[in-house]
CSV table of C-alpha atoms in Angstrom, one decimal:
chain,number,residue,atom,x,y,z
A,1,MET,CA,30.3,187.4,106.8
A,2,SER,CA,31.8,190.4,105.0
A,3,TRP,CA,29.7,193.5,104.5
A,4,PHE,CA,29.6,196.2,101.9
A,5,CYS,CA,29.9,199.9,102.7
A,6,THR,CA,26.8,201.8,101.9
A,7,LYS,CA,28.8,205.0,101.1
A,8,CYS,CA,31.6,203.8,98.9
A,9,GLY,CA,30.7,200.2,98.1
A,10,SER,CA,33.9,198.6,99.5
A,11,GLU,CA,33.8,195.1,100.9
A,12,ASN,CA,34.8,194.9,104.6
A,13,ASP,CA,35.7,192.0,106.8
A,14,GLU,CA,33.1,191.0,109.4
A,15,GLY,CA,35.2,192.3,112.3
A,16,GLU,CA,35.4,195.8,110.9
A,17,MET,CA,33.0,198.2,112.6
A,18,THR,CA,33.7,201.0,110.1
A,19,CYS,CA,34.6,200.9,106.4
A,20,VAL,CA,38.4,200.5,106.0
A,21,VAL,CA,38.2,202.6,102.8
A,22,CYS,CA,36.0,205.6,103.7
A,23,GLY,CA,35.4,205.2,107.4
A,24,SER,CA,31.7,205.1,107.2
A,25,GLY,CA,29.9,203.1,110.0
A,26,LYS,CA,28.6,199.6,109.4
A,27,ILE,CA,24.9,200.0,108.9
A,28,GLY,CA,22.9,198.2,111.6
A,29,VAL,CA,25.6,198.5,114.1
A,30,VAL,CA,27.0,202.0,114.2
A,31,GLU,CA,23.9,203.6,112.9
A,32,THR,CA,21.2,201.9,114.9
A,33,PRO,CA,18.8,204.5,116.2
A,34,GLU,CA,19.9,203.8,119.8
A,35,SER,CA,23.4,204.9,119.1
A,36,VAL,CA,22.5,208.0,117.1
A,37,LYS,CA,22.0,211.2,118.9
A,38,VAL,CA,18.4,212.2,119.1
A,39,ILE,CA,19.3,215.7,118.0
A,40,ASP,CA,20.3,214.3,114.6
A,41,GLN,CA,17.0,212.8,113.9
A,42,GLN,CA,14.1,214.6,112.4
A,43,PRO,CA,11.2,214.0,114.8
A,44,SER,CA,8.6,213.8,112.0
A,45,ASN,CA,10.9,212.0,109.5
A,46,PRO,CA,9.1,209.6,107.2
A,47,PRO,CA,10.7,206.2,107.0
A,48,GLU,CA,12.0,206.8,103.5
A,49,ALA,CA,14.9,208.8,104.8
A,50,LYS,CA,16.1,205.6,106.5
A,51,ILE,CA,15.9,203.6,103.4
A,52,GLU,CA,17.9,206.1,101.4
A,53,GLU,CA,20.7,205.6,103.9
A,54,VAL,CA,21.0,202.0,103.1
A,55,VAL,CA,21.1,202.3,99.3
A,56,PRO,CA,24.7,202.5,98.1
A,57,GLU,CA,25.2,205.6,96.2
A,58,ALA,CA,28.1,207.7,94.9
A,59,PRO,CA,28.8,210.8,96.9
A,60,LYS,CA,27.0,213.6,95.3
A,61,VAL,CA,25.3,216.8,96.2
A,62,GLN,CA,21.6,216.2,96.5
A,63,SER,CA,19.2,218.6,95.0
A,64,SER,CA,16.3,219.4,97.3
A,65,PRO,CA,12.9,221.0,97.3
A,66,PRO,CA,13.2,224.8,96.9
A,67,THR,CA,12.0,225.3,100.5
A,68,HIS,CA,15.4,224.2,101.7
A,69,GLY,CA,17.4,226.5,99.5
A,70,VAL,CA,18.8,225.3,96.2
A,71,LEU,CA,21.9,224.6,94.3
A,72,GLU,CA,22.9,227.2,91.8
A,73,THR,CA,22.0,226.2,88.3
A,74,GLY,CA,20.9,229.2,86.2
A,75,THR,CA,22.8,232.2,85.2
A,76,GLU,CA,20.5,234.7,86.7
A,77,GLU,CA,21.8,237.2,89.3
A,78,SER,CA,21.5,235.8,92.7
A,79,SER,CA,23.1,235.7,96.1
A,80,TYR,CA,25.4,232.8,96.4
A,81,LEU,CA,28.0,231.1,98.4
A,82,GLU,CA,30.6,228.9,96.7
A,83,ILE,CA,32.4,226.3,98.8
A,84,GLN,CA,35.2,223.9,97.9
A,85,PHE,CA,36.0,220.6,99.6
A,86,VAL,CA,39.6,220.9,100.9
A,87,GLN,CA,39.5,217.6,102.8
A,88,SER,CA,37.1,214.7,102.8
A,89,PRO,CA,37.3,211.0,103.8
A,90,LEU,CA,36.3,210.4,100.1
A,91,ASP,CA,39.2,211.4,97.8
A,92,GLU,CA,36.8,211.8,94.9
A,93,ILE,CA,35.2,215.0,96.2
A,94,ILE,CA,38.4,216.8,97.4
A,95,GLY,CA,38.7,219.9,95.2
A,96,LYS,CA,35.0,219.8,94.2
A,97,LYS,CA,33.3,223.2,94.3
A,98,VAL,CA,29.6,223.7,95.1
A,99,LYS,CA,27.7,226.9,94.5
A,100,LEU,CA,24.8,227.4,96.8
A,101,ASN,CA,22.0,229.9,95.9
A,102,LEU,CA,20.7,231.7,98.9
A,103,SER,CA,18.4,234.1,97.0
A,104,ILE,CA,15.3,231.9,97.0
A,105,PHE,CA,15.7,230.7,100.5
A,106,PRO,CA,18.3,232.3,102.8
A,107,SER,CA,19.2,229.1,104.6
A,108,VAL,CA,21.0,226.1,103.3
A,109,SER,CA,21.2,222.9,105.3
A,110,VAL,CA,24.5,220.9,105.6
A,111,GLY,CA,24.7,217.3,106.9
A,112,ARG,CA,25.3,213.6,106.2
A,113,SER,CA,21.7,212.8,105.5
A,114,PRO,CA,20.4,213.0,101.9
A,115,GLU,CA,17.7,215.5,102.7
A,116,ASN,CA,20.2,218.2,103.2
A,117,VAL,CA,20.9,220.7,100.4
A,118,LEU,CA,24.5,220.0,100.8
A,119,GLN,CA,25.1,216.4,101.7
A,120,ILE,CA,28.5,215.6,103.3
A,121,PRO,CA,29.7,211.9,103.0
A,122,ASP,CA,31.6,211.7,106.2
A,123,PRO,CA,30.6,209.4,109.1
A,124,SER,CA,31.8,212.0,111.7
A,125,VAL,CA,29.4,214.6,110.3
A,126,SER,CA,25.9,214.5,111.8
A,127,ARG,CA,22.8,213.9,109.7
A,128,MET,CA,21.7,217.4,110.3
A,129,HIS,CA,25.0,219.2,111.0
A,130,GLY,CA,24.7,222.9,110.3
A,131,LYS,CA,23.5,225.6,108.0
A,132,PHE,CA,24.6,228.5,105.9
A,133,LEU,CA,22.6,231.6,106.3
A,134,LEU,CA,22.2,234.9,104.5
A,135,GLU,CA,21.2,237.8,106.7
A,136,GLY,CA,21.1,241.2,105.1
A,137,LYS,CA,24.4,241.3,103.2
A,138,ASP,CA,26.3,238.9,105.4
A,139,PHE,CA,26.7,235.2,105.3
A,140,TYR,CA,26.9,233.0,108.4
A,141,PHE,CA,27.5,229.4,109.4
A,142,GLU,CA,25.7,227.9,112.3
A,143,ASP,CA,26.1,224.5,113.8
A,144,VAL,CA,22.6,223.0,114.5
A,145,GLY,CA,23.7,220.7,117.4
A,146,SER,CA,26.0,218.3,115.6
A,147,ALA,CA,27.7,215.5,117.6
A,148,ASN,CA,31.3,216.3,116.6
A,149,GLY,CA,31.0,220.0,116.2
A,150,SER,CA,31.9,222.6,113.6
A,151,TYR,CA,35.2,224.6,113.6
A,152,ILE,CA,36.4,227.8,112.0
A,153,PHE,CA,40.1,228.3,111.2
A,154,ASP,CA,41.7,231.4,112.7
A,155,GLY,CA,44.9,231.2,110.7
A,156,SER,CA,46.6,228.8,113.1
A,157,LYS,CA,44.0,226.5,114.6
A,158,PHE,CA,40.4,225.4,114.3
A,159,ASN,CA,38.1,226.9,117.0
A,160,GLU,CA,34.8,225.4,117.7
A,161,ALA,CA,31.9,227.5,116.4
A,162,LYS,CA,29.4,227.2,119.1
A,163,GLU,CA,27.3,230.2,117.9
A,164,LYS,CA,26.3,231.5,114.5
A,165,THR,CA,29.6,232.7,113.0
A,166,LYS,CA,30.1,235.2,110.1
A,167,VAL,CA,31.9,233.7,107.1
A,168,GLU,CA,33.8,235.4,104.3
A,169,GLU,CA,35.8,234.5,101.3
A,170,LYS,CA,38.7,232.1,102.3
A,171,THR,CA,37.0,231.1,105.6
A,172,LEU,CA,37.8,227.5,106.3
A,173,ILE,CA,35.2,225.4,108.1
A,174,LYS,CA,35.9,221.9,109.6
A,175,LEU,CA,32.8,219.8,109.9
A,176,GLY,CA,33.0,216.9,112.4
A,177,GLU,CA,36.4,215.3,112.3
A,178,GLY,CA,37.1,214.6,108.6
A,179,THR,CA,35.7,217.3,106.3
A,180,ILE,CA,37.1,220.8,105.7
A,181,VAL,CA,35.4,223.2,103.3
A,182,LYS,CA,36.7,226.6,102.1
A,183,ILE,CA,34.5,229.5,101.0
A,184,THR,CA,35.9,230.3,97.6
A,185,SER,CA,33.5,233.1,96.6
A,186,LEU,CA,30.3,234.7,97.8
A,187,LYS,CA,28.0,237.5,96.7
A,188,SER,CA,25.0,239.0,98.3
A,189,LEU,CA,22.6,241.2,96.3
B,1,MET,CA,57.9,176.4,108.8
B,2,GLU,CA,56.8,179.6,110.6
B,3,GLU,CA,56.6,177.6,113.8
B,4,LEU,CA,60.1,176.4,113.5
B,5,TYR,CA,61.4,179.9,113.0
B,6,LEU,CA,59.3,181.1,115.9
B,7,ALA,CA,60.9,178.7,118.2
B,8,LEU,CA,64.0,180.7,117.7
B,9,PRO,CA,63.5,184.3,118.6
B,10,ASP,CA,67.2,184.7,119.0
B,11,PHE,CA,67.5,184.2,115.2
B,12,MET,CA,65.1,187.0,114.6
B,13,ASN,CA,66.9,189.3,116.9
B,14,GLU,CA,70.1,188.4,115.2
B,15,THR,CA,68.5,189.5,111.8
B,16,ILE,CA,67.4,192.8,113.4
B,17,ASP,CA,70.7,193.4,115.1
B,18,ARG,CA,72.7,192.6,111.9
B,19,TYR,CA,70.5,195.1,110.0
B,20,ILE,CA,71.1,197.8,112.6
B,21,GLU,CA,74.8,197.1,112.4
B,22,SER,CA,74.7,197.4,108.6
B,23,ILE,CA,73.2,200.9,108.8
B,24,GLY,CA,76.4,202.1,110.3
B,25,LYS,CA,76.0,205.6,111.9
B,26,PRO,CA,72.3,206.3,111.9
B,27,VAL,CA,71.3,209.5,110.1
B,28,PRO,CA,68.0,211.3,109.9
B,29,VAL,CA,68.4,211.8,106.1
B,30,ARG,CA,70.1,209.0,104.2
B,31,LYS,CA,71.9,210.6,101.2
B,32,ILE,CA,72.6,208.6,98.1
B,33,GLU,CA,74.8,209.6,95.2
B,34,LEU,CA,73.3,208.0,92.1
B,35,LYS,CA,73.8,209.6,88.7
B,36,GLN,CA,72.1,206.9,86.6
B,37,GLY,CA,69.9,204.0,87.2
B,38,THR,CA,66.5,203.1,88.6
B,39,ILE,CA,65.0,203.3,92.0
B,40,SER,CA,61.8,201.4,93.0
B,41,PHE,CA,59.6,202.9,95.7
B,42,ILE,CA,57.2,200.7,97.7
B,43,GLY,CA,54.6,202.4,99.9
B,44,ASP,CA,52.9,201.1,103.1
B,45,THR,CA,52.9,197.3,103.0
B,46,HIS,CA,51.4,196.8,106.5
B,47,GLY,CA,52.3,193.1,106.7
B,48,ALA,CA,51.4,192.4,103.0
B,49,LEU,CA,54.3,189.9,102.6
B,50,ASP,CA,52.9,188.8,99.3
B,51,VAL,CA,53.3,192.3,97.9
B,52,THR,CA,56.8,192.7,99.3
B,53,ALA,CA,57.9,189.4,97.9
B,54,PHE,CA,56.4,190.1,94.5
B,55,ALA,CA,57.8,193.6,94.4
B,56,MET,CA,61.3,192.5,95.2
B,57,ALA,CA,61.2,189.9,92.4
B,58,LYS,CA,59.6,192.3,90.0
B,59,GLU,CA,62.0,195.1,90.7
B,60,ASN,CA,65.1,192.9,90.7
B,61,ALA,CA,66.7,195.0,88.0
B,62,SER,CA,66.4,198.3,90.0
B,63,ASP,CA,69.6,199.7,91.4
B,64,LEU,CA,67.8,200.6,94.7
B,65,THR,CA,64.5,199.7,96.3
B,66,CYS,CA,63.1,202.0,98.9
B,67,PHE,CA,60.4,201.0,101.4
B,68,VAL,CA,58.7,204.2,102.3
B,69,GLY,CA,57.7,203.1,105.8
B,70,ASP,CA,54.8,201.3,107.5
B,71,LEU,CA,56.0,197.7,107.2
B,72,VAL,CA,54.1,196.5,110.3
B,73,ASP,CA,50.6,196.9,111.9
B,74,ARG,CA,47.2,196.0,110.4
B,75,GLY,CA,48.1,193.3,107.9
B,76,LYS,CA,48.4,189.5,108.0
B,77,ARG,CA,52.2,188.9,108.3
B,78,GLN,CA,53.7,191.9,110.0
B,79,LEU,CA,56.7,190.4,111.7
B,80,PHE,CA,57.6,188.3,108.7
B,81,ASN,CA,57.2,191.2,106.4
B,82,LEU,CA,59.7,193.2,108.5
B,83,LEU,CA,62.1,190.3,108.8
B,84,TYR,CA,61.9,189.5,105.1
B,85,ILE,CA,62.7,193.1,104.2
B,86,LEU,CA,65.6,193.2,106.6
B,87,GLU,CA,67.1,189.9,105.3
B,88,ILE,CA,66.8,190.9,101.7
B,89,ALA,CA,68.3,194.3,102.5
B,90,LEU,CA,71.2,192.5,104.1
B,91,ILE,CA,71.6,190.1,101.2
B,92,SER,CA,71.1,192.4,98.3
B,93,ASN,CA,72.7,195.5,99.8
B,94,LYS,CA,70.3,197.7,97.7
B,95,VAL,CA,67.3,198.1,99.9
B,96,ILE,CA,66.6,201.2,102.0
B,97,ILE,CA,63.9,201.5,104.7
B,98,VAL,CA,62.5,204.9,105.5
B,99,ARG,CA,60.7,205.1,108.8
B,100,GLY,CA,56.9,205.4,108.8
B,101,ASN,CA,54.5,206.4,111.5
B,102,HIS,CA,53.8,202.8,112.2
B,103,GLU,CA,57.5,202.2,113.1
B,104,SER,CA,56.6,203.8,116.4
B,105,THR,CA,55.5,203.0,119.9
B,106,LEU,CA,52.5,205.3,119.4
B,107,THR,CA,50.9,202.9,116.9
B,108,ASN,CA,52.0,199.3,117.5
B,109,ASP,CA,49.9,198.9,120.6
B,110,VAL,CA,46.7,200.1,118.8
B,111,TYR,CA,47.0,198.7,115.3
B,112,GLY,CA,48.1,195.1,115.8
B,113,PHE,CA,51.8,194.6,115.8
B,114,ILE,CA,52.1,194.2,119.6
B,115,ASP,CA,49.2,191.7,119.5
B,116,GLU,CA,50.8,189.7,116.7
B,117,LEU,CA,54.1,189.5,118.7
B,118,ARG,CA,52.2,188.6,121.9
B,119,ASN,CA,50.3,185.8,120.1
B,120,PHE,CA,53.6,184.4,118.9
B,121,GLY,CA,54.7,184.5,122.5
B,122,ILE,CA,57.8,186.5,121.7
B,123,LEU,CA,56.8,190.1,122.6
B,124,GLU,CA,59.3,190.5,125.5
B,125,GLU,CA,62.1,188.9,123.6
B,126,VAL,CA,61.9,190.5,120.2
B,127,TYR,CA,60.1,193.8,120.6
B,128,PRO,CA,63.1,195.6,122.3
B,129,HIS,CA,65.3,194.8,119.3
B,130,ILE,CA,62.6,196.1,117.0
B,131,LEU,CA,62.3,199.3,119.0
B,132,ARG,CA,66.1,199.8,118.7
B,133,LEU,CA,65.7,199.4,115.0
B,134,TYR,CA,62.9,202.0,114.8
B,135,GLY,CA,65.2,204.6,116.4
B,136,LYS,CA,67.9,204.0,113.8
B,137,LEU,CA,65.8,204.2,110.7
B,138,PRO,CA,66.2,207.4,108.6
B,139,TYR,CA,63.2,209.8,108.2
B,140,ALA,CA,64.1,210.5,104.6
B,141,LEU,CA,66.0,209.2,101.6
B,142,HIS,CA,67.6,212.0,99.5
B,143,VAL,CA,69.0,211.1,96.1
B,144,SER,CA,71.6,213.5,94.5
B,145,THR,CA,69.6,214.0,91.3
B,146,GLY,CA,66.8,215.7,93.2
B,147,ILE,CA,64.5,212.9,94.6
B,148,ILE,CA,63.4,212.8,98.2
B,149,ALA,CA,61.3,210.1,99.8
B,150,VAL,CA,59.6,210.4,103.2
B,151,HIS,CA,56.6,208.6,104.7
B,152,GLY,CA,54.4,211.7,105.3
B,153,GLY,CA,55.5,215.0,104.0
B,154,ILE,CA,57.0,218.5,104.6
B,155,PRO,CA,57.0,219.7,108.2
B,156,ARG,CA,56.1,223.2,109.2
B,157,SER,CA,59.6,224.0,110.5
B,158,GLY,CA,62.4,222.6,108.4
B,159,ILE,CA,61.8,224.0,104.9
B,160,ASP,CA,65.5,223.6,104.3
B,161,LEU,CA,66.7,220.0,104.2
B,162,THR,CA,69.9,220.8,106.1
B,163,GLU,CA,67.8,221.4,109.2
B,164,TRP,CA,66.6,217.8,109.0
B,165,ASP,CA,70.2,216.6,109.5
B,166,ALA,CA,70.0,217.8,113.1
B,167,LEU,CA,67.0,215.7,114.0
B,168,PRO,CA,67.6,213.4,117.0
B,169,MET,CA,67.7,209.7,116.4
B,170,ASP,CA,66.5,207.0,118.8
B,171,ASP,CA,63.3,209.0,119.2
B,172,LEU,CA,60.7,206.2,119.4
B,173,GLU,CA,57.4,208.1,119.1
B,174,PRO,CA,59.0,210.4,117.8
B,175,SER,CA,58.5,213.3,120.2
B,176,ASN,CA,60.4,215.8,118.0
B,177,PRO,CA,57.6,217.7,116.2
B,178,MET,CA,59.6,218.1,113.0
B,179,ALA,CA,60.3,214.4,112.8
B,180,PHE,CA,56.7,213.6,113.8
B,181,GLU,CA,55.3,215.8,110.9
B,182,ILE,CA,57.7,214.3,108.4
B,183,MET,CA,56.1,211.0,109.2
B,184,TRP,CA,52.5,212.2,109.5
B,185,ASN,CA,51.8,215.2,107.2
B,186,ASP,CA,49.7,214.9,104.1
B,187,PRO,CA,49.8,216.9,100.8
B,188,ARG,CA,46.6,218.7,99.7
B,189,GLU,CA,46.0,220.5,96.4
B,190,PHE,CA,43.6,223.1,97.8
B,191,VAL,CA,45.4,224.1,101.0
B,192,ASP,CA,47.4,227.4,101.3
B,193,GLY,CA,50.4,226.9,103.5
B,194,PHE,CA,49.8,224.5,106.4
B,195,LEU,CA,46.4,223.5,107.8
B,196,PRO,CA,45.8,221.4,110.9
B,197,GLY,CA,45.2,217.8,109.6
B,198,THR,CA,42.2,215.5,110.3
B,199,ARG,CA,44.4,212.7,111.7
B,200,GLY,CA,44.7,214.3,115.1
B,201,GLU,CA,46.8,216.6,117.1
B,202,GLY,CA,50.1,217.6,115.6
B,203,THR,CA,49.4,216.5,112.0
B,204,PHE,CA,49.1,219.0,109.1
B,205,PHE,CA,48.2,219.3,105.5
B,206,PHE,CA,50.6,221.2,103.3
B,207,GLY,CA,49.7,222.9,100.0
B,208,PRO,CA,51.3,223.5,96.7
B,209,ASP,CA,52.9,226.8,97.9
B,210,VAL,CA,54.8,224.9,100.6
B,211,TYR,CA,55.8,222.3,98.1
B,212,ASP,CA,57.2,225.0,95.7
B,213,ARG,CA,59.2,226.6,98.5
B,214,PHE,CA,60.6,223.3,99.6
B,215,ALA,CA,61.4,222.0,96.1
B,216,GLU,CA,63.1,225.3,95.1
B,217,ARG,CA,65.2,225.6,98.2
B,218,ASN,CA,66.4,221.9,98.1
B,219,LYS,CA,66.4,221.4,94.3
B,220,ILE,CA,63.9,218.7,94.5
B,221,LYS,CA,62.4,217.4,91.2
B,222,LEU,CA,60.4,214.5,92.6
B,223,PHE,CA,58.9,214.0,96.1
B,224,VAL,CA,57.9,210.5,96.9
B,225,ARG,CA,55.7,209.7,99.9
B,226,ALA,CA,53.2,207.1,101.1
B,227,HIS,CA,51.1,207.2,104.3
B,228,GLU,CA,47.6,207.5,102.7
B,229,VAL,CA,45.3,204.8,101.3
B,230,LYS,CA,44.9,205.3,97.6
B,231,LYS,CA,42.2,203.2,95.9
B,232,ALA,CA,44.3,203.2,92.7
B,233,GLY,CA,47.5,202.5,94.6
B,234,TYR,CA,49.0,205.9,93.9
B,235,GLU,CA,48.1,209.5,93.4
B,236,ASN,CA,49.9,212.4,91.7
B,237,TYR,CA,50.0,215.9,93.3
B,238,PHE,CA,51.3,219.3,92.4
B,239,ASN,CA,51.6,218.8,88.7
B,240,ASN,CA,53.1,215.3,89.1
B,241,ARG,CA,56.0,216.5,91.2
B,242,LEU,CA,54.8,214.6,94.2
B,243,VAL,CA,53.7,211.0,94.1
B,244,SER,CA,51.8,209.3,96.9
B,245,ILE,CA,52.3,205.5,96.7
B,246,PHE,CA,50.5,202.8,98.6
B,247,SER,CA,51.3,199.1,98.5
B,248,SER,CA,49.1,197.4,101.1
B,249,ARG,CA,46.4,194.7,100.9
B,250,TYR,CA,44.6,195.6,104.2
B,251,HIS,CA,42.7,198.6,102.9
B,252,LYS,CA,41.2,196.9,99.9
B,253,GLY,CA,42.6,199.3,97.4
B,254,LYS,CA,45.1,198.5,94.7
B,255,ALA,CA,48.8,198.1,95.5
B,256,ALA,CA,51.3,199.9,93.4
B,257,ILE,CA,55.1,200.4,93.0
B,258,LEU,CA,56.7,203.6,91.7
B,259,ARG,CA,59.7,203.2,89.4
B,260,VAL,CA,61.9,206.2,88.9
B,261,ASN,CA,64.8,206.8,86.5
B,262,VAL,CA,67.1,208.9,88.6
B,263,GLU,CA,68.2,211.0,85.6
B,264,PHE,CA,64.7,211.9,84.7
B,265,PRO,CA,62.7,211.8,87.9
B,266,GLU,CA,59.7,213.5,86.3
B,267,LYS,CA,59.3,210.5,83.9
B,268,ASN,CA,58.4,208.0,86.6
B,269,GLN,CA,56.4,204.8,86.0
B,270,ILE,CA,53.7,203.1,88.1
B,271,GLU,CA,53.8,199.3,88.3
B,272,MET,CA,50.6,197.7,89.6
B,273,ILE,CA,50.8,194.6,91.8
B,274,PRO,CA,48.3,192.0,90.6
B,275,GLU,CA,45.3,191.3,92.8
B,276,LEU,CA,45.2,188.1,94.8
B,277,LEU,CA,42.9,185.4,93.4
B,278,PRO,CA,40.0,184.7,95.8
B,279,GLY,CA,41.1,182.3,98.5
B,280,GLU,CA,44.8,182.7,97.5
B,281,ASP,CA,47.4,184.0,99.9
B,282,TRP,CA,50.2,184.4,97.5
B,283,LEU,CA,50.8,185.8,94.0
B,284,PRO,CA,52.4,183.7,91.3
B,285,TRP,CA,56.1,184.6,90.9
B,286,PRO,CA,56.5,187.2,88.3
B,287,HIS,CA,58.2,186.4,85.0
B,288,PRO,CA,60.8,188.8,83.8
């Protein structure tokens, strides 16, 4: 029996374990709790989060409660970080820019799961993958124990960011195996 | 019918060998002088013999048809797709095959072609001839009016096309990094220079600045490449000066053909291959 990808909606043959279009895992096989690293799971997660994963939805940046940081919407002066998707398994979001407001809460979560401020539709990205931080005047990226790692480009290659790493304009960050984002602008008040 | 043919691997080898002979002296960049006329480009077919057959009929009026690599692996009729293209190239004398990253020993074992040949029971007999063919296929087609077609993209070294002429042939992986990148690299709008790719070690993305340097140096007006699944069957990059074309069934996207008037490469046309009807294996023959 063929199955439909929960990320991009494509129909796949029964034998495929990942979506042939976007590479997302087959729900129920790849993403059974046993095969997911514990570190990815929220210990106190309500079951709703699970249900959300199964609902097919277009890739989008999820808005979240202000306690998790917020997406920039207003025109008020605020500290922000703007990122652009340089590479993604989903063609549709390549080139998209997202402005993250770090004035209200100086930490913005990044990951595959919808409860992140910045949701990344990429099966190689962990549910809770990393976070952007504002500390004083400086911005940082920190991996929060992702399965496939986060990498910062040094001008010739991507090096794994094992610790909190300072980011600046034009910093390129690879998340997991298939997503690369570029910091296009930032400002701290 | 297929079984009859399969009883005769020697016939298949003869087709492959005749094609190799017809290439003459193998060159890394196949250069074509064509001042007028039309060229049709077909992207990855990956065993989609229905697409190949339809495209050859539909593009019958073109002066040249170029398959931009990846004829085998993944799809339903890989060997027969390859043999069909070789035969029609020999018969029509107006088909050029550019080598893709699946015309390689690196991929055939993993993505299905070896399995298909093994299931037919002809792996040992036919595959050596196919490998010999891979080593003779050009990495690029260069048309005198400023059109270039490669499977992947621009390599980090080799911004000048004359450097490509020195690439070694009979390189089955290939192990030469420039040749490898020509077959594996991908264009990206928002990359500056080159950036390590997400396909694995040795692959790179190239940005619009690289394209500009390459196009200016080599007087390229249109860059045709394949290699990436496009849901729409194609995608334009760098202000329509690079077209990525995809013509396979396996990836569930649409299959497309690119038709280019060699005098005006920037005014190219996309021709969509119709979808297969549910349960059907073949497309109705196109009417002119």
